[in-house]
Coordinates of C-alpha atoms in Angstrom, one line a residue:
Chain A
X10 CA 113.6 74.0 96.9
X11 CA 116.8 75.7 96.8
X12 CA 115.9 79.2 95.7
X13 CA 114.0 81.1 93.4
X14 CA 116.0 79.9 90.7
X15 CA 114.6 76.9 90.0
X16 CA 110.9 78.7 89.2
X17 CA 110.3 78.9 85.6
X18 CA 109.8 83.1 85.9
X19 CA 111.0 85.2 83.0
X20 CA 111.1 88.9 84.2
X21 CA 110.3 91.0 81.7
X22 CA 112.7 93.2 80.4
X23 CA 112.8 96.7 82.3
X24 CA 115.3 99.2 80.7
X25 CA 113.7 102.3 82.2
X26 CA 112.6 101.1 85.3
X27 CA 114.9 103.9 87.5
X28 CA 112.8 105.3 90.1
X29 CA 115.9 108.2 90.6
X30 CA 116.1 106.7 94.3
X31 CA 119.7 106.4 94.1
X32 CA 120.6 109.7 92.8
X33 CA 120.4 110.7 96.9
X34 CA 123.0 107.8 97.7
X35 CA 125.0 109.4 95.1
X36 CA 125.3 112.0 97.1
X37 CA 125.5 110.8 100.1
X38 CA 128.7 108.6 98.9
X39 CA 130.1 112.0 97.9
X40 CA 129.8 113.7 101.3
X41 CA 131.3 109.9 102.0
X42 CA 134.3 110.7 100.1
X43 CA 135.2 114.4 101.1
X44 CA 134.9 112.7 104.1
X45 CA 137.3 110.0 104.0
X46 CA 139.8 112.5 102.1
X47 CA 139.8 114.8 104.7
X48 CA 139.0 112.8 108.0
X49 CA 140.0 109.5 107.2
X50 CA 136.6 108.1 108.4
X51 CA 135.4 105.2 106.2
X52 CA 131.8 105.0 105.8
X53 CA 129.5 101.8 105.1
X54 CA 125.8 102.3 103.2
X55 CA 123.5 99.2 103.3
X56 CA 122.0 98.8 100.1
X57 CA 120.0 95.8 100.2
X58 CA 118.1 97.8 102.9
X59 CA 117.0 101.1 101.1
X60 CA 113.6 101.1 99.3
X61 CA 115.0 101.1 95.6
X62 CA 112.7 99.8 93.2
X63 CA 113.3 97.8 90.1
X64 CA 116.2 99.5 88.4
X65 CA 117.6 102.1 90.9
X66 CA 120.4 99.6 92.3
X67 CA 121.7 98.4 88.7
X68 CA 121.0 102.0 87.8
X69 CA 123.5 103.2 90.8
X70 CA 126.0 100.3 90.2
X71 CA 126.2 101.5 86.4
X72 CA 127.0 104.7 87.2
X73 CA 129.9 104.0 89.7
X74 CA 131.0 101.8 87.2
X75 CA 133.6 99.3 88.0
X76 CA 137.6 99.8 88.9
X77 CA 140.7 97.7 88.9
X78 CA 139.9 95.6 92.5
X79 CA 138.0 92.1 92.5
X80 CA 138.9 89.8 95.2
X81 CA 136.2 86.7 96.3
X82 CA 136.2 85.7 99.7
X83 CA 135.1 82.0 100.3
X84 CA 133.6 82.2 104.2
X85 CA 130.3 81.2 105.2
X86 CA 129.3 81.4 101.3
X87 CA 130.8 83.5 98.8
X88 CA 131.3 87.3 99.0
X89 CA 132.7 89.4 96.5
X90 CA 134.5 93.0 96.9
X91 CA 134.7 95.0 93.9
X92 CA 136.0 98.0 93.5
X93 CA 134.1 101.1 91.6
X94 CA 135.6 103.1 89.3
X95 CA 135.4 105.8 91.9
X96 CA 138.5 105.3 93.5
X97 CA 137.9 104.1 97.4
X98 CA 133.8 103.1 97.0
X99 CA 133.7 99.5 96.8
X100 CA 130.4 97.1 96.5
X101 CA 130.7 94.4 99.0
X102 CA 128.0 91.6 97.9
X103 CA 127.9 89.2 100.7
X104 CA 126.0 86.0 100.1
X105 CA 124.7 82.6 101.7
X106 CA 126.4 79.2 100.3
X107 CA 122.9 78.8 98.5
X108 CA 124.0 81.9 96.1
X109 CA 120.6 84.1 98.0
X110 CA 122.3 87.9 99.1
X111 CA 122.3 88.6 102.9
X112 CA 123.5 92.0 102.4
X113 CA 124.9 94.0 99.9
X114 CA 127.1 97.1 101.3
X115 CA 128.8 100.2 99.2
X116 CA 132.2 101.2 101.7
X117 CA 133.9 104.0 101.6
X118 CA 137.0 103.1 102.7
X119 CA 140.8 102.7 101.5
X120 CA 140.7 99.1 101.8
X121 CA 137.1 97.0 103.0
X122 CA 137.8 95.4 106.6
X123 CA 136.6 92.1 105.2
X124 CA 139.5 92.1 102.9
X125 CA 142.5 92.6 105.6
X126 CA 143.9 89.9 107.8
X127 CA 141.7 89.3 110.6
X128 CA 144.0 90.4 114.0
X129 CA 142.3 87.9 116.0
X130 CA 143.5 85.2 113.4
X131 CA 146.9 86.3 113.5
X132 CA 146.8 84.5 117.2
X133 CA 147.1 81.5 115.4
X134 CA 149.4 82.1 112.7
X135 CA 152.9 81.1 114.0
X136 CA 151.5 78.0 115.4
X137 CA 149.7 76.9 112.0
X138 CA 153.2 77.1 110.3
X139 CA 154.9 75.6 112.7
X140 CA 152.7 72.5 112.3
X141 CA 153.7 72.5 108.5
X142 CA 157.0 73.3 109.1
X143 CA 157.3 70.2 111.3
X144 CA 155.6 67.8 109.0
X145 CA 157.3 69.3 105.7
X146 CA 159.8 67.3 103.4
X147 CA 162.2 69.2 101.8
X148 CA 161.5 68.9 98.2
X149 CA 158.2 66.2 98.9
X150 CA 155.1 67.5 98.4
X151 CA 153.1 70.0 100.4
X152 CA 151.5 68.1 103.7
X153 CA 148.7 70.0 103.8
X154 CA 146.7 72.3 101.6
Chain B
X5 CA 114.6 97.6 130.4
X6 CA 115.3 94.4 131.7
X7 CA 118.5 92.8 130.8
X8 CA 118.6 88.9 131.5
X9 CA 120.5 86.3 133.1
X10 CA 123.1 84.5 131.1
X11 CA 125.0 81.4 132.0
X12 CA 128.8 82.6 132.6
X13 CA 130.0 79.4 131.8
X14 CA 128.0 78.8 128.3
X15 CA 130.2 79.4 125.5
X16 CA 129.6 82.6 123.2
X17 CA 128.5 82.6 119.4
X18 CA 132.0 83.4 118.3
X19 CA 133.4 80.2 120.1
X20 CA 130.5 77.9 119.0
X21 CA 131.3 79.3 115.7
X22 CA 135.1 78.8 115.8
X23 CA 134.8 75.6 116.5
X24 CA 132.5 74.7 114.0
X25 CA 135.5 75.8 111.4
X26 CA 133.6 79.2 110.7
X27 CA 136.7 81.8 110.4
X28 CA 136.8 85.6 111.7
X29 CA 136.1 87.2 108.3
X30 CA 132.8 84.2 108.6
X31 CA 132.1 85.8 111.7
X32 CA 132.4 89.3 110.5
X33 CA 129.9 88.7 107.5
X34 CA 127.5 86.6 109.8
X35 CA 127.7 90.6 111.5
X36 CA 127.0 92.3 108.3
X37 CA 124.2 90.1 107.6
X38 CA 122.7 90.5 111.0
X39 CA 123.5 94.0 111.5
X40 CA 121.2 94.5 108.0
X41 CA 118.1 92.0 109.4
X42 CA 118.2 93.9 112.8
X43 CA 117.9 97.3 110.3
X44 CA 120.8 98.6 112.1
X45 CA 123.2 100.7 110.7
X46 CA 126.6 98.5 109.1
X47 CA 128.7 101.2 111.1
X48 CA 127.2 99.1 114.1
X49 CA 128.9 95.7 113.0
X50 CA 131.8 96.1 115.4
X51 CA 129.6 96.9 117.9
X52 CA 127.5 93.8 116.9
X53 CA 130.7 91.6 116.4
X54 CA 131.9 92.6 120.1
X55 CA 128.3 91.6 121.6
X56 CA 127.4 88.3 119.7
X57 CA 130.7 87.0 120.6
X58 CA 129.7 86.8 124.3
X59 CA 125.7 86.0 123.1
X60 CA 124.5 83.0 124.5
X61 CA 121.8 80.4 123.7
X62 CA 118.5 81.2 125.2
X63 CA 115.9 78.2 125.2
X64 CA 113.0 79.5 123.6
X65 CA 109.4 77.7 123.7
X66 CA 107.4 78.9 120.4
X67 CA 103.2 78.0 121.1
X68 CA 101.0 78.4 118.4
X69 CA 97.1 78.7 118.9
X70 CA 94.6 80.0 116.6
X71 CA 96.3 80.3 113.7
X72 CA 97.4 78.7 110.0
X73 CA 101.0 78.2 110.2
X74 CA 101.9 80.5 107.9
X75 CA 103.9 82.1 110.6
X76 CA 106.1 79.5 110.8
X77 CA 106.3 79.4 107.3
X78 CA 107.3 82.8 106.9
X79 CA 110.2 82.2 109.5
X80 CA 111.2 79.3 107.8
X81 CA 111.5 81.1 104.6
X82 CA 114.0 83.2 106.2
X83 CA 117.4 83.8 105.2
X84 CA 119.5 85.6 106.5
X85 CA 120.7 83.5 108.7
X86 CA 119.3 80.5 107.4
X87 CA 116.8 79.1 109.8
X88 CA 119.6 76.5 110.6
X89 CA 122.1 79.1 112.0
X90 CA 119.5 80.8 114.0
X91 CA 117.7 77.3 115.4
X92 CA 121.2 75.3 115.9
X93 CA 123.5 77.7 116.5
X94 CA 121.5 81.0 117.8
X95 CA 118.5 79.7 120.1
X96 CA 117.8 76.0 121.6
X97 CA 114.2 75.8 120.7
X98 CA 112.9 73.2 123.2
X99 CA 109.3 73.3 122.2
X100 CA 107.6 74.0 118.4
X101 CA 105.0 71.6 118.3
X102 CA 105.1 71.8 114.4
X103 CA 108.4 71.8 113.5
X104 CA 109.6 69.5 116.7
X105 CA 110.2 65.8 115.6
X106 CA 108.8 64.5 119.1
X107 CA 105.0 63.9 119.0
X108 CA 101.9 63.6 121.7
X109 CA 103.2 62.7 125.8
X110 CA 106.8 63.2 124.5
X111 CA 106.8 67.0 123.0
X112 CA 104.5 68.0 125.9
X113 CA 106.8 66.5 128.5
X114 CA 109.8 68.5 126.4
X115 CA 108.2 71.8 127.0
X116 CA 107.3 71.3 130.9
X117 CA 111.1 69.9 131.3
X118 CA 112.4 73.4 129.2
X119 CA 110.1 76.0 131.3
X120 CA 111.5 73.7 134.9
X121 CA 115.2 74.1 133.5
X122 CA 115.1 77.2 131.8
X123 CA 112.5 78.9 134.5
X124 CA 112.9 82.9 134.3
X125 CA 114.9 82.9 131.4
X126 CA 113.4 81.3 128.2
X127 CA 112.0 83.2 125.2
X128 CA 108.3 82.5 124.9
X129 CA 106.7 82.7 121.4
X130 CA 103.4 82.6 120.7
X131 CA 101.6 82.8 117.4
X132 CA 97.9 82.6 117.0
X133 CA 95.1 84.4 118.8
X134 CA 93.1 82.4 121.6
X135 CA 89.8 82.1 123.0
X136 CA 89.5 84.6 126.1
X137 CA 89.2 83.4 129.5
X138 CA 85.3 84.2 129.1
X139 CA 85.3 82.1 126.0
X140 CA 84.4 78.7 125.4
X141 CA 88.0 77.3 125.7
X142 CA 87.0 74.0 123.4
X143 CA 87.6 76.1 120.4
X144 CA 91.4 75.5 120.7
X145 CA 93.0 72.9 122.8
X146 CA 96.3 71.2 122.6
X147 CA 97.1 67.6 124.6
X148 CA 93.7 68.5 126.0
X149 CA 94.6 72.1 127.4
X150 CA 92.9 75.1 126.9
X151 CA 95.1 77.2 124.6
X152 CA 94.5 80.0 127.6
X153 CA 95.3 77.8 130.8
X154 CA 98.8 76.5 128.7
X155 CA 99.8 80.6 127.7
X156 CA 99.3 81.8 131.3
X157 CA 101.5 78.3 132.7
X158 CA 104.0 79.5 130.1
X159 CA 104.1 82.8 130.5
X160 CA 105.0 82.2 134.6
X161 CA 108.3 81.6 133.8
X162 CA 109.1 83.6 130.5
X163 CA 111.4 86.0 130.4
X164 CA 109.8 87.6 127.6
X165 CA 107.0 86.6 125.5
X166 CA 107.2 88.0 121.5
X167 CA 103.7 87.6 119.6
X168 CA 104.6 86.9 116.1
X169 CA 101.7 87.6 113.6
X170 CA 98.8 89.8 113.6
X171 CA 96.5 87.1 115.4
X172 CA 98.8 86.8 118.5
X173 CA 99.3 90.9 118.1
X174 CA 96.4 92.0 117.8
X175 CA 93.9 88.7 117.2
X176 CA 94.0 89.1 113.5
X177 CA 91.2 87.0 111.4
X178 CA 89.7 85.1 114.0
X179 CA 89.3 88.1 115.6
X180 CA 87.4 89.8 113.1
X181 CA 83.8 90.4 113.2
X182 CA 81.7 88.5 114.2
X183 CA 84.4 86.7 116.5
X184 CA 83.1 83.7 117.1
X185 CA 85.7 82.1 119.6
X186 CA 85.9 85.4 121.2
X187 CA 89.5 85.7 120.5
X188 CA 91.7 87.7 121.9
X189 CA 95.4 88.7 121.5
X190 CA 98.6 87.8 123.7
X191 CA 98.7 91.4 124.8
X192 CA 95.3 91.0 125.8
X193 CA 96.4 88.6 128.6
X194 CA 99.8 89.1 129.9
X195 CA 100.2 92.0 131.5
X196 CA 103.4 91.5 134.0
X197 CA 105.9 90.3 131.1
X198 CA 107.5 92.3 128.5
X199 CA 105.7 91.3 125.2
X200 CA 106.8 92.2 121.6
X201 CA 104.4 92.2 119.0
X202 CA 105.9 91.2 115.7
X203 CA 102.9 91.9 113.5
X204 CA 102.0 91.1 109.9
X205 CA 100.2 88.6 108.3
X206 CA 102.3 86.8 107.8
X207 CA 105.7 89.0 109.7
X208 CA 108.7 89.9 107.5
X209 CA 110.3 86.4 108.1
X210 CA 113.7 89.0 108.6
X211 CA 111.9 91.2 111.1
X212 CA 110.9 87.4 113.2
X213 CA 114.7 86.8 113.0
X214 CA 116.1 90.5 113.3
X215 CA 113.8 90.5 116.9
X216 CA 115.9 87.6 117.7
X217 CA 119.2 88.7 116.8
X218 CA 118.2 91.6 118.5
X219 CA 117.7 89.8 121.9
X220 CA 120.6 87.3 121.7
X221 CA 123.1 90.5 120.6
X222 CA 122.4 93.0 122.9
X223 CA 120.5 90.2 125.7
X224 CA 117.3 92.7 126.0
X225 CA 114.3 93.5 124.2
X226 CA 114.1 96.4 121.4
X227 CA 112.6 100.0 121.5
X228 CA 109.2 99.3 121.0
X229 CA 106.2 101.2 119.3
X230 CA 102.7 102.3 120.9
X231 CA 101.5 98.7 119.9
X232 CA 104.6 97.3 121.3
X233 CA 106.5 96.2 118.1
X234 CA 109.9 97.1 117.7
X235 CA 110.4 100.7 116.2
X236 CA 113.6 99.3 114.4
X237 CA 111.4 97.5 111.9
X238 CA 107.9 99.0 112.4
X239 CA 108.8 102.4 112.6
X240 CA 108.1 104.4 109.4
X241 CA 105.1 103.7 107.6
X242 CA 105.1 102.0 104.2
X243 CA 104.5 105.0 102.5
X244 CA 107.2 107.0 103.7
X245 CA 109.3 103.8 102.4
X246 CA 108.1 103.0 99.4
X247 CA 109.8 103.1 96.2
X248 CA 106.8 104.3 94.5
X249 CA 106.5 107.3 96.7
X250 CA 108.1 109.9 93.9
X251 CA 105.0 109.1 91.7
X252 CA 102.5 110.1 95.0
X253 CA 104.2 113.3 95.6
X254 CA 103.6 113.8 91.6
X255 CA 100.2 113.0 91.6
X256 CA 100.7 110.3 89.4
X257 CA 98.0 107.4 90.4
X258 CA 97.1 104.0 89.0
X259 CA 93.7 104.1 88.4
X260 CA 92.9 100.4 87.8
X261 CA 95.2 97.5 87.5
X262 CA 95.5 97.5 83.8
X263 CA 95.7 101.0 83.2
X264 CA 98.8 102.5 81.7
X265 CA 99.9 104.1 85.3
X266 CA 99.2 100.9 86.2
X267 CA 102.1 99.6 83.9
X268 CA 104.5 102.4 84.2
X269 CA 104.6 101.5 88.0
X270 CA 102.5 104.6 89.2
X271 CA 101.5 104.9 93.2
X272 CA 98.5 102.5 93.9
X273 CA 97.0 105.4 96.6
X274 CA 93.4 105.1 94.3
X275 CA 93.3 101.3 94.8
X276 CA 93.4 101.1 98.0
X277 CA 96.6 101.0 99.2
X278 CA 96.9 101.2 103.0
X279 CA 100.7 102.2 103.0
X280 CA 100.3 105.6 104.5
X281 CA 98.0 104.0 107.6
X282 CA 100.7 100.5 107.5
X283 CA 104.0 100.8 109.9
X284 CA 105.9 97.6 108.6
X285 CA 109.4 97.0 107.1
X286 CA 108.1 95.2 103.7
X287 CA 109.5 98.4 101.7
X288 CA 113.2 97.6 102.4
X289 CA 113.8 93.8 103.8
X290 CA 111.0 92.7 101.2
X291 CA 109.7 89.0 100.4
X292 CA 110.8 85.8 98.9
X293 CA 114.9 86.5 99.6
X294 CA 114.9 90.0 99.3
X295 CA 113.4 89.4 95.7
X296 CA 109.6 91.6 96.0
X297 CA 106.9 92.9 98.1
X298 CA 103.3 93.7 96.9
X299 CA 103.9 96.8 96.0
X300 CA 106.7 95.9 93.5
X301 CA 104.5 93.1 92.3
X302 CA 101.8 96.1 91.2
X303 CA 99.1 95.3 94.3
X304 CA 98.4 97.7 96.9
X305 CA 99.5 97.4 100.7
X306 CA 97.0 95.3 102.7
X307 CA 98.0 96.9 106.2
X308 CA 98.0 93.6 107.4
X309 CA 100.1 94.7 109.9
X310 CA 97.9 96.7 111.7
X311 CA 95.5 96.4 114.0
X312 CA 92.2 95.1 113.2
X313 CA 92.7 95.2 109.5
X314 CA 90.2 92.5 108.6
X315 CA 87.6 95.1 109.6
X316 CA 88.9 98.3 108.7
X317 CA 86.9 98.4 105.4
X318 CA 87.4 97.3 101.7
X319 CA 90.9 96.4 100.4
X320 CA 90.5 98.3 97.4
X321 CA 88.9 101.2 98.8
X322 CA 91.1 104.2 98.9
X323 CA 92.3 105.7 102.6
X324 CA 90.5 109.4 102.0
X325 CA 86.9 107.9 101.4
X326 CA 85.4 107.1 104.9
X327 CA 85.6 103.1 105.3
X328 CA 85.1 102.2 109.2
X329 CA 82.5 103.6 111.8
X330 CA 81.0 105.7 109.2
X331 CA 79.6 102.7 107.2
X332 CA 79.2 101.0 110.3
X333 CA 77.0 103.7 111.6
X334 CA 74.8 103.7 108.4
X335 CA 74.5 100.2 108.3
X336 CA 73.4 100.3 111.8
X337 CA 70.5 103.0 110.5
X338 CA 69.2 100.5 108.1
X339 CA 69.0 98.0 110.9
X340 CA 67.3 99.9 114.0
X341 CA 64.4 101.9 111.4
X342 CA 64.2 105.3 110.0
X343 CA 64.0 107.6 113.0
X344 CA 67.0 106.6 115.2
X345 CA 68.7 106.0 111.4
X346 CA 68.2 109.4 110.6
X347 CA 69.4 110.3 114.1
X348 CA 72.7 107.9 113.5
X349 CA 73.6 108.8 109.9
X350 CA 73.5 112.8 110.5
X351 CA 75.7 111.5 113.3
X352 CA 77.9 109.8 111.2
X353 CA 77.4 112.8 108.2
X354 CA 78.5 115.0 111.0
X355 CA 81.9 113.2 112.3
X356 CA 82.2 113.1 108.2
X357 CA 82.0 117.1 108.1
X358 CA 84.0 117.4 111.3
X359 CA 87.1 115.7 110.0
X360 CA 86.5 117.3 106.4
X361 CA 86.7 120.3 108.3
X362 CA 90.1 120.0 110.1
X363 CA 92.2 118.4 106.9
X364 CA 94.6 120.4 105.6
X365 CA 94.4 120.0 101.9
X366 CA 97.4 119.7 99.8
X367 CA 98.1 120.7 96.2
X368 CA 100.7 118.5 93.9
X369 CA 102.4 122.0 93.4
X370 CA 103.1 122.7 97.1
X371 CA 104.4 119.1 98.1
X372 CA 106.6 119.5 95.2
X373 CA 108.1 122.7 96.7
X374 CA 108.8 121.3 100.2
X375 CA 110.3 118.2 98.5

């Protein structure tokens, strides 16, 4: 079985579920902020590892709302950066290729790390276009993808 | 605490990885995801990154005893890694006789070959209780050796030896009274190796891998609780965790399971739940990929993570009424006639009044003022 997907459970509809555990992240992603306006220190919070019950996350993620910034990165299964419409607190959802959530992070940061060009990766960078450089034709198309 | 040997010429995780097309930012969120199973802070992901890209691959023997599998269920339930990563590219398990393709003479002849090679150095895992070295040892046997006589050869040359479940922990149900294969618990038995218990019945399959990840990151064993299992995970109490916790310090209890507290998700202190006696990590890593936990799923905490649960009085009886020697003690009374009864039940009546008499009662109104 691939996930809990493929079990025939409706869960019944919830709207007022909140158990107001999120109102304390709420704060915490303020002292965050301040934090990163006057420091410059960036701040990760681990979601998927607080004790919310049904409702506090969607009740938290509704409240921060959502910004201008949605970028998917495709590595090791898919993980999505989104930006709230708080400006500089981003939900990063990381996932395995079978869709299940490993971790699901709110950073407080100018830009998530997972989102820049990885320094290490830069080692290889000149060499990679060089290779495609050398097998390119003019006009032809691309060699590789 | 011990830090152990690694082979300066193995490769490191971030290598294996590299080579097996897996990119830096791959890397990074294989970090996040085991910086969140090891409960660790994600401002330790660098520091994570940095020591899982010199980790190497520790040959781990896994023995199970007296017990139903569901250990190794739970682990293979686990996702974060997938069970994949952690058994092909994290560990080189040399010996699960249950999830090892290799049968009879061959797997036993794999796990003699892995503790010669490996000697000093590989991870021993154990679940299951086993009969005692007083016991009869044909209750359990495997290729014909006493489960004790193959834990103590095993044990010789582990580095470590991490009980999973509460039957390897703390002897769990065949344990319980009246104990008929005189079971005992890993901790029992091996006193001159460092041994982890990762209790629960079954473990957090997160907290099974989050003790590994913890071990391969930082290539020693966890901080570790009076019962010896790790404080990361078993640290706070279910309780203190719980997402129902607002409605306890209200006052607001679920009576039975249909009632309307019942429904509006009320604490399920008054049906017995064990979360203020239960240190485990169910609260926050929860079941079934992340999805539930009992509690969520409206039935009260177990405590199967504790010691001796099984006997620790009824499920659904609620923590403040008297459960254990009390009962035990009257029942005893019934048994031995009415004079030494009488003598044992005012006993019991007294240790009653005596702990009645040092509880420091609290009113809804003045936990709401210190909250």
């Amino acid at each position: 079985m691939s996930g809990l997907s493929s079990i025939p459970v409706r869960v019944a509809a919830d709207g007022d579920a909140c158990h107001g555990n999120a109102l304390a992240i709420l704060h915490e992603v303020r002292h965050a902020l301040e934090r990163l306006i006057s420091t410059g220190e960036a701040t990760r919070i681990d979601l998927h590892a607080l004790p919310f019950g049904a409702g506090d996350e969607a009740w938290l993620t509704a409240l921060l709302g959502t910004g201008e910034v949605l970028a998917t990165i495709e590595a090791l299964g898919p993980t999505s950066v989104q930006e709230t419409a708080i400006p500089g607190v981003w939900l990063v959802d990381y996932r395995n290729a079978e869709g299940q959530r490993l971790a699901l992070h709110l950073e407080v940061t100018c830009i998530p790390a997972i989102l820049r060009t990885q320094c290490r990766e830069l080692d290889t960078a000149v060499a990679t276009l060089d290779t495609r450089l050398s097998t390119a034709t003019p006009g032809g198309s691309h060699p590789l993808s | 605490m011990r830090v152990f040997e690694k082979n300066p010429l193995e490769k490191g995780l971030a290598e294996r990885l590299r080579e097996h097309g897996v990119s830096r930012r791959g890397f990074l969120k294989f970090c996040a995801a085991t910086a969140s199973m090891m409960a660790l802070p994600p401002a330790m992901i660098p520091a994570i990154a940095a020591a899982l890209e010199r980790a190497r691959r520790p040959s781990v023997i896994w023995l199970s005893f007296q017990e139903c599998t569901g250990c190794t269920e739970s682990l293979t339930r686990s996702h974060a890694p997938t069970v994949e990563d952690l058994i092909l590219d994290l560990i080189s398990l040399d010996y699960h006789h249950t999830l090892q393709a290799a049968a009879g003479e061959a797997a036993e002849a794999a796990r003699e070959q892995a503790m010669r090679d490996n000697h000093g150095n590989y991870l021993l895992i154990v679940d299951g209780s086993l009969p005692g070295p007083d016991a009869n040892p044909g209750y359990s046997t495997i290729a014909g050796v006493s489960n004790y006589a193959m834990l103590m050869e095993a044990v010789e040359g582990a580095a470590a030896v991490i009980a999973v479940g509460t039957c390897a922990a703390f002897g769990g149900l065949p344990a319980a009274a009246p104990n008929p294969t005189g079971a005992v618990s890993v901790m029992d038995l091996v006193k001159d190796r460092p041994v982890v218990n990762v209790s629960g019945c079954p473990p957090v399959p997160m907290v099974i891998t989050g003790v590994l990840a913890h071990f391969l990151t930082f290539g020693r064993l966890p901080e570790l609780d009076e019962y010896h299992r790790p404080l990361a995970f078993f640290g706070q109490s279910i309780h203190d965790r719980c997402y129902r916790r607002p409605f306890y310090d209200k006052g607001l209890f679920a009576e039975t399971f249909d009632d309307a507290g019942a429904r509006a998700g009320w604490c399920l202190y008054r049906l017995g739940c064990k979360g203020p006696s239960t240190y485990n990590a169910c609260a926050t890593m929860r079941w079934n990929s992340g999805t539930s936990w009992p509690i969520e799923a409206g039935h009260p905490c177990l405590g199967c993570a504790e010691p001796r649960f099984w006997d620790a009085g009824g499920f659904y009886v609620p923590l403040s009424v008297p459960t254990g020697p009390a009962q035990d003690y009257l029942l005893a009374a019934g048994a031995l006639g009415a004079v030494v009864g009488g003598v044992v039940a005012t006993s019991a009546r007294g240790r009653v009044k005596a702990e009645a008499a040092v509880r420091q009662p609290v009113t809804v109104e003045e936990l709401e003022q210190k909250l």
